[in-house]
mmCIF file of C-alpha atoms in Angstrom:
data_model
loop_
_atom_site.group_PDB
_atom_site.id
_atom_site.type_symbol
_atom_site.label_atom_id
_atom_site.label_comp_id
_atom_site.label_asym_id
_atom_site.label_seq_id
_atom_site.Cartn_x
_atom_site.Cartn_y
_atom_site.Cartn_z
ATOM 1 C CA MET A 29 239.790 -20.798 -22.067
ATOM 2 C CA ALA A 30 242.452 -22.975 -21.681
ATOM 3 C CA VAL A 31 241.987 -26.786 -21.473
ATOM 4 C CA THR A 32 243.966 -28.965 -19.422
ATOM 5 C CA LEU A 33 244.357 -32.062 -21.150
ATOM 6 C CA PRO A 34 245.231 -35.623 -19.393
ATOM 7 C CA SER A 35 248.921 -36.630 -19.818
ATOM 8 C CA ALA A 36 250.134 -40.190 -20.893
ATOM 9 C CA GLN A 37 251.866 -39.851 -17.076
ATOM 10 C CA ASP A 38 248.086 -40.919 -15.858
ATOM 11 C CA GLY A 39 248.283 -44.182 -17.639
ATOM 12 C CA VAL A 40 245.248 -44.062 -19.546
ATOM 13 C CA ASP A 41 245.251 -43.895 -23.556
ATOM 14 C CA TRP A 42 243.093 -41.206 -24.270
ATOM 15 C CA ILE A 43 240.945 -41.086 -28.076
ATOM 16 C CA PHE A 44 240.596 -37.651 -28.907
ATOM 17 C CA CYS A 45 238.037 -36.327 -31.687
ATOM 18 C CA THR A 46 238.835 -36.805 -35.707
ATOM 19 C CA TYR A 47 236.929 -33.988 -36.573
ATOM 20 C CA CYS A 48 238.177 -31.154 -34.193
ATOM 21 C CA MET A 49 241.654 -30.234 -35.963
ATOM 22 C CA TYR A 50 242.895 -27.229 -34.121
ATOM 23 C CA SER A 51 242.954 -28.584 -30.138
ATOM 24 C CA PRO A 52 242.517 -32.087 -29.093
ATOM 25 C CA VAL A 53 239.357 -32.906 -27.439
ATOM 26 C CA PRO A 54 238.505 -36.193 -25.996
ATOM 27 C CA ALA A 55 236.156 -38.095 -28.007
ATOM 28 C CA ALA A 56 232.412 -39.446 -26.592
ATOM 29 C CA LYS A 57 231.975 -42.047 -29.015
ATOM 30 C CA SER A 58 233.459 -43.834 -32.324
ATOM 31 C CA CYS A 59 231.250 -44.609 -35.200
ATOM 32 C CA LEU A 60 232.296 -48.521 -36.552
ATOM 33 C CA VAL A 61 230.917 -46.840 -39.825
ATOM 34 C CA CYS A 62 233.261 -43.827 -40.399
ATOM 35 C CA GLU A 63 236.019 -45.471 -38.176
ATOM 36 C CA ALA A 64 235.844 -41.841 -36.277
ATOM 37 C CA SER A 65 236.017 -40.479 -33.396
ATOM 38 C CA VAL A 66 233.436 -38.046 -32.102
ATOM 39 C CA CYS A 67 233.050 -35.445 -29.514
ATOM 40 C CA ASP A 68 229.957 -34.286 -27.639
ATOM 41 C CA SER A 69 229.803 -31.187 -30.086
ATOM 42 C CA HIS A 70 230.154 -33.555 -32.949
ATOM 43 C CA LEU A 71 228.287 -36.143 -32.175
ATOM 44 C CA THR A 72 224.711 -34.591 -32.868
ATOM 45 C CA ALA A 73 225.490 -34.858 -36.783
ATOM 46 C CA HIS A 74 226.058 -38.639 -36.531
ATOM 47 C CA SER A 75 222.971 -39.291 -34.052
ATOM 48 C CA ASP A 76 220.696 -37.302 -36.842
ATOM 49 C CA SER A 77 221.518 -40.395 -39.110
ATOM 50 C CA GLY A 78 220.458 -43.474 -38.945
ATOM 51 C CA GLU A 79 223.098 -44.752 -41.167
ATOM 52 C CA HIS A 80 225.880 -44.833 -38.470
ATOM 53 C CA VAL A 81 226.799 -47.373 -35.631
ATOM 54 C CA LEU A 82 227.842 -45.222 -32.888
ATOM 55 C CA VAL A 83 229.587 -47.131 -29.504
ATOM 56 C CA GLY A 84 232.225 -45.742 -26.651
ATOM 57 C CA PRO A 85 235.488 -44.518 -27.769
ATOM 58 C CA ILE A 86 237.839 -47.142 -29.275
ATOM 59 C CA THR A 87 241.046 -46.916 -31.297
ATOM 60 C CA PHE A 88 240.513 -48.033 -34.578
ATOM 61 C CA GLN A 89 243.881 -50.723 -35.458
ATOM 62 C CA GLU A 90 244.206 -52.578 -38.793
ATOM 63 C CA ASN A 91 244.659 -55.969 -37.284
ATOM 64 C CA ILE A 92 242.123 -55.709 -34.661
ATOM 65 C CA LYS A 93 239.354 -53.760 -36.342
ATOM 66 C CA GLY A 94 237.566 -56.163 -38.202
ATOM 67 C CA SER A 95 237.029 -58.398 -35.016
ATOM 68 C CA VAL A 96 236.370 -55.572 -32.765
ATOM 69 C CA TYR A 97 233.470 -54.089 -35.288
ATOM 70 C CA ARG A 98 232.314 -57.391 -35.417
ATOM 71 C CA LYS A 99 231.939 -57.845 -31.709
ATOM 72 C CA ILE A 100 230.756 -54.235 -31.070
ATOM 73 C CA SER A 101 227.941 -54.888 -34.105
ATOM 74 C CA GLU A 102 226.978 -57.977 -32.853
ATOM 75 C CA ARG A 103 226.334 -56.882 -29.256
ATOM 76 C CA SER A 104 224.853 -53.260 -30.801
ATOM 77 C CA CYS A 105 222.335 -55.240 -33.419
ATOM 78 C CA SER A 106 221.521 -57.598 -30.825
ATOM 79 C CA LYS A 107 220.525 -54.980 -28.006
ATOM 80 C CA GLU A 108 219.511 -51.759 -30.371
ATOM 81 C CA THR A 109 219.104 -53.081 -33.794
ATOM 82 C CA HIS A 110 216.667 -55.981 -33.161
ATOM 83 C CA PRO A 111 214.123 -54.195 -30.891
ATOM 84 C CA THR A 112 213.955 -51.823 -33.436
ATOM 85 C CA VAL A 113 213.233 -53.733 -36.481
ATOM 86 C CA GLU A 114 210.715 -56.150 -34.161
ATOM 87 C CA ALA A 115 209.177 -52.482 -33.612
ATOM 88 C CA VAL A 116 208.695 -51.733 -36.646
ATOM 89 C CA GLU A 117 207.643 -54.637 -38.569
ATOM 90 C CA SER A 118 205.113 -54.950 -35.379
ATOM 91 C CA GLY A 119 204.009 -52.004 -36.399
ATOM 92 C CA TYR A 120 204.051 -52.498 -40.176
ATOM 93 C CA ASN A 121 201.942 -55.837 -40.101
ATOM 94 C CA GLY A 122 199.678 -53.842 -38.060
ATOM 95 C CA ILE A 123 199.200 -51.402 -40.595
ATOM 96 C CA ARG A 124 199.016 -53.894 -43.468
ATOM 97 C CA GLN A 125 196.424 -56.223 -41.433
ATOM 98 C CA LYS A 126 194.548 -52.468 -40.614
ATOM 99 C CA ILE A 127 194.486 -52.420 -44.716
ATOM 100 C CA GLU A 128 194.143 -55.714 -45.585
ATOM 101 C CA ASN A 129 190.828 -55.235 -43.953
ATOM 102 C CA SER A 130 189.625 -52.261 -45.189
ATOM 103 C CA LEU A 131 190.202 -53.692 -48.628
ATOM 104 C CA LYS A 132 188.644 -56.698 -47.803
ATOM 105 C CA LYS A 133 185.414 -54.623 -46.953
ATOM 106 C CA LEU A 134 185.741 -52.648 -49.550
ATOM 107 C CA ILE A 135 185.755 -55.584 -51.789
ATOM 108 C CA SER A 136 182.482 -57.127 -50.185
ATOM 109 C CA ASN A 137 180.974 -53.765 -50.521
ATOM 110 C CA ARG A 138 181.358 -53.077 -54.120
ATOM 111 C CA ASP A 139 179.826 -56.775 -54.344
ATOM 112 C CA GLU A 140 177.075 -55.875 -52.255
ATOM 113 C CA THR A 141 176.603 -53.218 -54.466
ATOM 114 C CA GLU A 142 176.950 -55.310 -57.926
ATOM 115 C CA LYS A 143 174.049 -57.283 -56.114
ATOM 116 C CA LYS A 144 171.608 -54.829 -55.652
ATOM 117 C CA LEU A 145 172.757 -53.041 -58.826
ATOM 118 C CA GLN A 146 172.085 -56.403 -60.777
ATOM 119 C CA GLY A 147 168.525 -56.707 -59.252
ATOM 120 C CA LEU A 148 167.597 -53.546 -59.704
ATOM 121 C CA GLN A 149 168.557 -53.955 -63.692
ATOM 122 C CA ARG A 150 166.212 -57.193 -63.341
ATOM 123 C CA ARG A 151 163.759 -54.979 -62.034
ATOM 124 C CA ARG A 152 163.533 -52.598 -64.557
ATOM 125 C CA ARG A 153 163.626 -55.507 -67.267
ATOM 126 C CA GLN A 154 160.351 -57.020 -65.472
ATOM 127 C CA ILE A 155 158.817 -53.355 -65.607
ATOM 128 C CA HIS A 156 159.674 -53.306 -69.472
ATOM 129 C CA GLU A 157 158.330 -56.869 -69.960
ATOM 130 C CA THR A 158 155.573 -56.277 -67.837
ATOM 131 C CA SER A 159 154.719 -52.921 -69.298
ATOM 132 C CA MET A 160 154.908 -54.661 -73.222
ATOM 133 C CA ALA A 161 152.416 -57.295 -72.010
ATOM 134 C CA LYS A 162 149.980 -55.367 -70.775
ATOM 135 C CA ARG A 163 150.430 -52.507 -74.120
ATOM 136 C CA LYS A 164 150.271 -55.955 -76.278
ATOM 137 C CA LYS A 165 146.895 -56.689 -74.243
ATOM 138 C CA ALA A 166 145.578 -53.496 -74.652
ATOM 139 C CA ALA A 167 146.511 -53.260 -77.926
ATOM 140 C CA VAL A 168 144.295 -56.884 -79.028
ATOM 141 C CA ILE A 169 141.498 -55.758 -77.288
ATOM 142 C CA PHE A 170 141.922 -52.313 -78.681
ATOM 143 C CA GLY A 171 141.795 -54.338 -82.195
ATOM 144 C CA ASP A 172 139.020 -56.557 -80.604
ATOM 145 C CA ILE A 173 137.013 -53.174 -80.683
ATOM 146 C CA ARG A 174 137.831 -51.413 -83.682
ATOM 147 C CA ARG A 175 136.536 -54.669 -85.804
ATOM 148 C CA HIS A 176 133.532 -55.213 -83.452
ATOM 149 C CA LEU A 177 133.005 -51.215 -83.901
ATOM 150 C CA GLU A 178 133.649 -51.886 -87.716
ATOM 151 C CA ASP A 179 130.462 -54.378 -88.156
ATOM 152 C CA LEU A 180 128.533 -52.464 -85.748
ATOM 153 C CA GLU A 181 129.329 -49.451 -88.508
ATOM 154 C CA GLN A 182 128.400 -51.521 -91.050
ATOM 155 C CA LYS A 183 125.181 -52.525 -89.457
ATOM 156 C CA ILE A 184 123.692 -49.413 -88.738
ATOM 157 C CA PHE A 185 124.711 -47.962 -92.058
ATOM 158 C CA ASP A 186 122.834 -51.334 -93.610
ATOM 159 C CA GLU A 187 120.009 -50.472 -91.389
ATOM 160 C CA ILE A 188 119.738 -46.638 -92.408
ATOM 161 C CA PHE A 189 119.702 -47.568 -96.458
ATOM 162 C CA ARG A 190 116.880 -50.448 -95.430
ATOM 163 C CA GLN A 191 115.024 -47.836 -93.625
ATOM 164 C CA GLU A 192 115.740 -45.495 -96.413
ATOM 165 C CA LYS A 193 114.979 -47.416 -99.090
ATOM 166 C CA GLN A 194 111.606 -48.656 -97.473
ATOM 167 C CA ALA A 195 110.597 -45.189 -96.867
ATOM 168 C CA SER A 196 111.561 -43.885 -100.722
ATOM 169 C CA LEU A 197 108.761 -46.612 -101.551
ATOM 170 C CA SER A 198 105.796 -45.708 -99.526
ATOM 171 C CA VAL A 199 106.612 -41.955 -100.123
ATOM 172 C CA TYR A 200 106.659 -42.602 -104.256
ATOM 173 C CA ASP A 201 103.646 -45.030 -103.755
ATOM 174 C CA LEU A 202 101.678 -42.077 -102.139
ATOM 175 C CA ILE A 203 103.072 -39.825 -104.640
ATOM 176 C CA GLN A 204 101.282 -41.614 -107.183
ATOM 177 C CA LYS A 205 98.102 -41.991 -105.330
ATOM 178 C CA MET A 206 98.337 -38.256 -104.759
ATOM 179 C CA GLU A 207 98.807 -37.674 -108.408
ATOM 180 C CA LEU A 208 95.567 -39.643 -109.016
ATOM 181 C CA GLU A 209 93.627 -37.721 -106.517
ATOM 182 C CA LYS A 210 95.036 -34.258 -107.986
ATOM 183 C CA GLU A 211 93.702 -35.184 -111.095
ATOM 184 C CA GLU A 212 90.335 -36.230 -109.547
ATOM 185 C CA LEU A 213 90.321 -33.400 -107.336
ATOM 186 C CA THR A 214 90.454 -31.070 -110.757
ATOM 187 C CA ARG A 215 88.032 -32.947 -112.846
ATOM 188 C CA LYS A 216 85.645 -32.413 -109.403
ATOM 189 C CA ILE A 217 86.806 -29.090 -109.212
ATOM 190 C CA CYS A 218 85.793 -28.395 -113.116
ATOM 191 C CA HIS A 219 82.027 -30.182 -112.049
ATOM 192 C CA ILE A 220 81.218 -27.733 -109.626
ATOM 193 C CA GLN A 221 82.409 -24.792 -111.367
ATOM 194 C CA GLU A 222 79.843 -25.936 -114.163
ATOM 195 C CA LEU A 223 77.101 -26.345 -111.415
ATOM 196 C CA CYS A 224 77.921 -23.295 -110.138
ATOM 197 C CA HIS A 225 76.948 -21.392 -113.847
ATOM 198 C CA MET A 226 73.354 -22.929 -113.972
ATOM 199 C CA THR A 227 70.479 -21.322 -114.144
ATOM 200 C CA ASN A 228 67.914 -24.264 -113.508
ATOM 201 C CA PRO A 229 67.522 -24.850 -109.437
ATOM 202 C CA GLN A 230 65.910 -27.940 -110.777
ATOM 203 C CA GLU A 231 69.141 -29.600 -112.198
ATOM 204 C CA VAL A 232 71.642 -28.645 -109.453
ATOM 205 C CA PRO A 233 72.149 -31.619 -106.834
ATOM 206 C CA GLN A 234 70.571 -31.621 -103.220
ATOM 207 C CA ASP A 235 74.311 -32.412 -101.512
ATOM 208 C CA PRO A 236 76.950 -31.991 -104.414
ATOM 209 C CA THR A 237 80.141 -31.099 -102.151
ATOM 210 C CA LYS A 238 79.852 -34.859 -100.251
ATOM 211 C CA GLU A 239 81.442 -36.708 -102.179
ATOM 212 C CA GLU A 240 84.492 -34.094 -102.560
ATOM 213 C CA GLU A 241 84.944 -33.462 -99.014
ATOM 214 C CA GLU A 242 85.667 -37.300 -98.462
ATOM 215 C CA LEU A 243 87.919 -37.159 -100.829
ATOM 216 C CA VAL A 244 89.723 -34.095 -99.713
ATOM 217 C CA ASP A 245 89.733 -35.126 -95.818
ATOM 218 C CA ARG A 246 92.054 -37.947 -97.145
ATOM 219 C CA TYR A 247 95.641 -37.004 -95.653
ATOM 220 C CA VAL A 248 99.413 -38.456 -95.936
ATOM 221 C CA ASP A 249 101.043 -39.944 -92.675
ATOM 222 C CA ASP A 250 105.045 -39.192 -92.626
ATOM 223 C CA VAL A 251 106.324 -42.224 -93.713
ATOM 224 C CA HIS A 252 109.866 -41.319 -92.285
ATOM 225 C CA GLU A 253 111.043 -44.021 -89.688
ATOM 226 C CA ASP A 254 113.555 -42.753 -86.661
ATOM 227 C CA LEU A 255 116.449 -45.093 -86.775
ATOM 228 C CA ASN A 256 116.114 -46.530 -83.525
ATOM 229 C CA LEU A 257 119.345 -45.455 -81.394
ATOM 230 C CA ASP A 258 118.610 -48.189 -78.679
ATOM 231 C CA THR A 259 120.446 -50.719 -81.202
ATOM 232 C CA LEU A 260 123.199 -48.433 -81.916
ATOM 233 C CA TYR A 261 123.590 -48.415 -77.726
ATOM 234 C CA GLN A 262 122.792 -51.923 -77.423
ATOM 235 C CA GLY A 263 125.148 -52.740 -80.054
ATOM 236 C CA LEU A 264 127.944 -50.476 -77.889
ATOM 237 C CA SER A 265 126.970 -52.005 -74.705
ATOM 238 C CA ASP A 266 127.509 -55.182 -76.167
ATOM 239 C CA ILE A 267 131.121 -54.901 -77.611
ATOM 240 C CA VAL A 268 132.602 -53.797 -74.337
ATOM 241 C CA THR A 269 130.486 -56.453 -72.231
ATOM 242 C CA GLY A 270 131.683 -59.177 -74.946
ATOM 243 C CA SER A 271 135.733 -57.485 -74.991
ATOM 244 C CA GLN A 272 135.676 -57.822 -71.321
ATOM 245 C CA ARG A 273 134.405 -61.177 -71.254
ATOM 246 C CA ARG A 274 136.566 -62.125 -74.144
ATOM 247 C CA HIS A 275 139.992 -61.059 -72.447
ATOM 248 C CA GLN A 276 138.949 -62.081 -68.812
ATOM 249 C CA PRO A 277 141.717 -64.509 -67.668
ATOM 250 C CA GLN A 278 140.468 -68.016 -67.852
ATOM 251 C CA GLU A 279 140.970 -69.897 -64.950
ATOM 252 C CA ARG A 280 142.067 -73.378 -64.675
ATOM 253 C CA ALA A 281 139.966 -75.347 -62.279
ATOM 254 C CA ASP A 282 141.163 -77.642 -60.062
ATOM 255 C CA ILE A 283 138.173 -80.289 -60.303
ATOM 256 C CA LEU A 284 138.198 -82.828 -57.767
ATOM 257 C CA LEU A 285 135.822 -85.838 -58.097
ATOM 258 C CA ASP A 286 132.512 -85.998 -55.843
ATOM 259 C CA VAL A 287 131.955 -90.260 -54.435
ATOM 260 C CA HIS A 288 128.926 -88.977 -52.744
ATOM 261 C CA THR A 289 127.428 -89.049 -56.836
ATOM 262 C CA ALA A 290 129.352 -92.097 -57.924
ATOM 263 C CA PRO A 291 127.782 -95.837 -58.154
ATOM 264 C CA ASP A 292 128.952 -99.020 -56.662
ATOM 265 C CA ASN A 293 131.099 -100.059 -59.767
ATOM 266 C CA LEU A 294 132.404 -97.390 -60.366
ATOM 267 C CA ARG A 295 136.081 -96.774 -58.664
ATOM 268 C CA ILE A 296 137.441 -93.060 -57.477
ATOM 269 C CA GLY A 297 140.603 -92.749 -56.655
ATOM 270 C CA PRO A 298 142.477 -91.175 -53.802
ATOM 271 C CA CYS A 299 143.338 -88.317 -55.296
ATOM 272 C CA SER A 300 140.004 -88.187 -56.400
ATOM 273 C CA ARG A 301 141.063 -87.532 -59.663
ATOM 274 C CA THR A 302 140.787 -90.666 -61.692
ATOM 275 C CA ALA A 303 137.361 -92.699 -62.360
ATOM 276 C CA SER A 304 137.337 -96.729 -63.481
ATOM 277 C CA ILE A 305 135.444 -99.479 -63.077
ATOM 278 C CA THR A 306 136.163 -102.517 -61.033
ATOM 279 C CA LEU A 307 134.769 -105.441 -60.613
ATOM 280 C CA LEU A 308 133.514 -105.718 -57.221
ATOM 281 C CA PRO A 309 130.934 -103.553 -55.810
ATOM 282 C CA ILE A 310 132.025 -101.181 -53.231
ATOM 283 C CA ASN A 311 128.776 -101.312 -51.537
ATOM 284 C CA ARG A 312 128.287 -97.781 -51.204
ATOM 285 C CA PRO A 313 125.516 -95.766 -49.163
ATOM 286 C CA GLU A 314 122.529 -94.849 -50.913
ATOM 287 C CA THR A 315 122.218 -91.139 -51.531
ATOM 288 C CA PRO A 316 119.548 -89.144 -53.229
ATOM 289 C CA GLY A 317 122.332 -87.734 -55.699
ATOM 290 C CA ARG A 318 124.248 -91.240 -56.330
ATOM 291 C CA PHE A 319 123.880 -92.444 -60.109
ATOM 292 C CA ARG A 320 122.624 -95.240 -61.376
ATOM 293 C CA HIS A 321 125.147 -95.253 -64.148
ATOM 294 C CA ASN A 322 129.354 -95.091 -64.326
ATOM 295 C CA GLN A 323 128.831 -91.539 -63.999
ATOM 296 C CA VAL A 324 130.228 -89.188 -61.465
ATOM 297 C CA LEU A 325 129.880 -85.016 -61.290
ATOM 298 C CA SER A 326 132.862 -82.933 -60.006
ATOM 299 C CA ARG A 327 132.324 -81.105 -56.254
ATOM 300 C CA VAL A 328 132.259 -77.843 -57.536
ATOM 301 C CA GLY A 329 130.186 -76.053 -60.041
ATOM 302 C CA PHE A 330 130.546 -73.117 -61.735
ATOM 303 C CA SER A 331 128.490 -70.397 -61.896
ATOM 304 C CA SER A 332 130.090 -67.493 -63.284
ATOM 305 C CA GLY A 333 133.303 -66.798 -64.842
ATOM 306 C CA ARG A 334 135.643 -68.842 -67.390
ATOM 307 C CA HIS A 335 137.704 -71.831 -66.467
ATOM 308 C CA TYR A 336 139.128 -75.162 -68.373
ATOM 309 C CA TRP A 337 140.187 -78.095 -66.862
ATOM 310 C CA ASP A 338 141.893 -81.049 -68.667
ATOM 311 C CA ALA A 339 140.727 -84.708 -69.040
ATOM 312 C CA GLU A 340 143.001 -87.819 -70.183
ATOM 313 C CA THR A 341 140.867 -91.009 -71.093
ATOM 314 C CA ASP A 342 141.160 -94.257 -72.367
ATOM 315 C CA VAL A 343 142.546 -94.720 -76.041
ATOM 316 C CA SER A 344 139.644 -97.502 -76.595
ATOM 317 C CA GLY A 345 136.354 -98.118 -75.099
ATOM 318 C CA GLU A 346 133.604 -95.639 -74.460
ATOM 319 C CA TRP A 347 133.777 -92.610 -72.263
ATOM 320 C CA ARG A 348 131.930 -89.134 -71.871
ATOM 321 C CA LEU A 349 133.041 -85.888 -70.523
ATOM 322 C CA GLY A 350 131.285 -82.597 -70.003
ATOM 323 C CA VAL A 351 129.262 -80.525 -67.945
ATOM 324 C CA ALA A 352 125.940 -81.287 -66.304
ATOM 325 C CA TYR A 353 123.896 -79.510 -63.729
ATOM 326 C CA ASN A 354 123.173 -80.835 -60.380
ATOM 327 C CA SER A 355 119.972 -81.570 -60.881
ATOM 328 C CA VAL A 356 120.177 -83.904 -63.940
ATOM 329 C CA ASP A 357 118.134 -87.755 -63.334
ATOM 330 C CA ARG A 358 120.233 -90.001 -61.203
ATOM 331 C CA ASP A 359 118.060 -92.969 -62.871
ATOM 332 C CA GLY A 360 117.223 -93.609 -66.802
ATOM 333 C CA ASP A 361 117.647 -93.348 -69.933
ATOM 334 C CA GLU A 362 117.377 -89.575 -69.648
ATOM 335 C CA SER A 363 120.051 -89.737 -66.467
ATOM 336 C CA TRP A 364 122.815 -90.324 -69.304
ATOM 337 C CA ILE A 365 125.483 -87.106 -70.073
ATOM 338 C CA GLY A 366 124.648 -86.126 -73.011
ATOM 339 C CA SER A 367 120.956 -87.456 -73.717
ATOM 340 C CA ASN A 368 119.100 -84.515 -72.051
ATOM 341 C CA SER A 369 118.553 -80.890 -71.723
ATOM 342 C CA LYS A 370 121.032 -80.092 -68.548
ATOM 343 C CA SER A 371 124.333 -81.769 -69.842
ATOM 344 C CA TRP A 372 126.364 -81.252 -72.452
ATOM 345 C CA CYS A 373 129.802 -84.255 -73.382
ATOM 346 C CA LEU A 374 131.772 -85.037 -75.910
ATOM 347 C CA TRP A 375 131.660 -88.789 -76.681
ATOM 348 C CA GLY A 376 133.978 -91.494 -77.846
ATOM 349 C CA TYR A 377 133.007 -94.703 -78.663
ATOM 350 C CA TYR A 378 135.898 -97.001 -79.994
ATOM 351 C CA ASN A 379 137.743 -94.478 -81.823
ATOM 352 C CA ARG A 380 134.840 -92.644 -83.188
ATOM 353 C CA TYR A 381 133.651 -89.190 -81.325
ATOM 354 C CA TYR A 382 130.324 -87.362 -81.140
ATOM 355 C CA VAL A 383 129.241 -83.787 -79.244
ATOM 356 C CA SER A 384 126.177 -84.712 -77.370
ATOM 357 C CA HIS A 385 123.044 -82.875 -76.001
ATOM 358 C CA ASP A 386 119.129 -83.206 -75.412
ATOM 359 C CA ARG A 387 119.359 -86.589 -77.023
ATOM 360 C CA ILE A 388 120.712 -85.125 -79.996
ATOM 361 C CA HIS A 389 124.458 -86.570 -81.306
ATOM 362 C CA THR A 390 126.512 -84.806 -83.787
ATOM 363 C CA TYR A 391 129.333 -86.813 -85.494
ATOM 364 C CA LEU A 392 132.859 -85.393 -85.674
ATOM 365 C CA PRO A 393 134.516 -86.202 -88.554
ATOM 366 C CA TYR A 394 138.342 -86.293 -86.560
ATOM 367 C CA ARG A 395 141.055 -88.331 -86.390
ATOM 368 C CA LEU A 396 142.352 -87.802 -82.997
ATOM 369 C CA SER A 397 146.514 -87.916 -82.190
ATOM 370 C CA SER A 398 145.810 -88.045 -78.362
ATOM 371 C CA HIS A 399 143.357 -88.801 -75.495
ATOM 372 C CA LEU A 400 144.415 -85.523 -73.698
ATOM 373 C CA PHE A 401 141.204 -83.146 -74.090
ATOM 374 C CA ARG A 402 140.726 -79.555 -72.824
ATOM 375 C CA VAL A 403 136.648 -78.601 -71.374
ATOM 376 C CA TYR A 404 136.762 -74.822 -71.959
ATOM 377 C CA LEU A 405 133.183 -73.204 -69.851
ATOM 378 C CA ASP A 406 132.187 -69.188 -70.423
ATOM 379 C CA TYR A 407 129.317 -69.545 -67.937
ATOM 380 C CA GLU A 408 128.541 -65.710 -68.889
ATOM 381 C CA ALA A 409 128.402 -65.964 -73.087
ATOM 382 C CA GLY A 410 126.986 -69.329 -73.075
ATOM 383 C CA LYS A 411 129.803 -71.651 -74.395
ATOM 384 C CA ILE A 412 131.031 -75.064 -74.122
ATOM 385 C CA SER A 413 134.132 -76.027 -76.222
ATOM 386 C CA PHE A 414 136.102 -79.303 -76.413
ATOM 387 C CA TYR A 415 139.616 -79.468 -77.476
ATOM 388 C CA GLU A 416 142.158 -82.045 -78.324
ATOM 389 C CA LEU A 417 146.035 -81.175 -76.844
ATOM 390 C CA CYS A 418 148.446 -82.705 -79.010
ATOM 391 C CA GLY A 419 151.190 -80.503 -78.812
ATOM 392 C CA SER A 420 148.904 -77.310 -80.041
ATOM 393 C CA ARG A 421 145.467 -77.013 -78.956
ATOM 394 C CA ARG A 422 142.516 -78.174 -81.553
ATOM 395 C CA HIS A 423 139.242 -77.306 -81.742
ATOM 396 C CA LEU A 424 136.974 -79.910 -82.062
ATOM 397 C CA TYR A 425 133.133 -78.156 -81.135
ATOM 398 C CA THR A 426 131.578 -75.320 -78.942
ATOM 399 C CA PHE A 427 128.079 -75.685 -77.443
ATOM 400 C CA SER A 428 126.196 -72.435 -76.939
ATOM 401 C CA SER A 429 123.564 -72.002 -74.733
ATOM 402 C CA THR A 430 121.851 -69.777 -71.326
ATOM 403 C CA PHE A 431 122.758 -71.432 -68.356
ATOM 404 C CA THR A 432 119.955 -71.483 -65.741
ATOM 405 C CA GLU A 433 122.242 -73.519 -63.146
ATOM 406 C CA PRO A 434 125.780 -73.748 -61.709
ATOM 407 C CA LEU A 435 127.473 -76.478 -64.444
ATOM 408 C CA HIS A 436 129.834 -79.272 -62.713
ATOM 409 C CA ALA A 437 132.087 -81.323 -64.603
ATOM 410 C CA ALA A 438 130.628 -84.890 -65.358
ATOM 411 C CA PHE A 439 132.017 -87.805 -66.487
ATOM 412 C CA TYR A 440 130.964 -91.307 -67.774
ATOM 413 C CA VAL A 441 133.461 -94.523 -68.163
ATOM 414 C CA GLY A 442 132.298 -97.671 -69.473
ATOM 415 C CA GLY A 443 133.791 -101.159 -70.162
ATOM 416 C CA THR A 444 137.292 -100.636 -68.916
ATOM 417 C CA SER A 445 137.896 -97.382 -69.576
ATOM 418 C CA TRP A 446 139.319 -94.723 -67.479
ATOM 419 C CA ILE A 447 139.370 -91.072 -67.080
ATOM 420 C CA VAL A 448 142.267 -89.141 -65.094
ATOM 421 C CA LEU A 449 142.113 -85.580 -64.689
ATOM 422 C CA ARG A 450 145.547 -83.382 -65.532
ATOM 423 C CA ASN A 451 146.602 -80.321 -62.994
#
């Protein structure tokens, strides 16, 4: 097909495609990068590459190429490039923001997982420590039971040996007696045989067998004594009960002083944990439960369990601390704590120390470095113990008894002394 090209007489300077070598074809665009013009057929290759900048058909001349390229580039960048870059940057920022948000969320989840992992590890350590503590406690209990079982075993064996020895001695004595009786019987048999051979009836006794019958009627009792199994069973029961009691948790008692048992000259602190002498009588109402001496009981009594409490006393002066039945006398010489059968106490008298019960005062040859004491009560075991708390606990004395009533903490304050209950 023949193509008719415009001529120069049309007054238009035509720009032809640089790549159409065999026939001139009008250019549709010019590339500022390649400095070439392309027709519609060759435009596709340039449009597919982002490295080319296409504008309307222009003539590339050396003197105007730079200025024209700058103007066209500025116009092209301002109208085409900038919106594209902004759109790309906006999309990139949005994606980046999403990535950062996902990263923050993942980091937060990892931190939360780490916290949970640490919590589980702490829980596992706690379980292990609790298990170790239980094993140690069980080992102590079984060790205690084994020691008492060994003691009971030795006691039972000693009792068996004692019974064997006693029975053997009794049997030996009976054997000796039976040997003598056997000889006597043999002698009698010989005598009877001689009588049987006698021919004169007048020489035969009227009742020749009476004495022999009395001798033959003797018998030997069974001297074997069976082991009393009740002793064994009771011993085993005592071991179990004692082990339970010894390993029962000790409970710190919250001791509060009962102002209704305090006399007029004994001041009780506002927290009911201190007792001291006051020179001005308080004029409390008369009640049957109020002491006439400077003594006070706790509000609550104990009728079971294992309990302890701590009390601090004045360095000098006189004081007593211990336990008493609520039925203890309130007046008279026998109402003093430790001076009757219903109270037990540790007694401090100007740096000399005693333990007292039922008017029996036992001197303690101790030099105490502290005036902080602990009273320990094991009701079922019938024990009241006193300790000095001086860094380490030091045992001072233990009373053993059988309690028949609830026990209250009891205190006496003399002169300028005071007593403070410690938590």
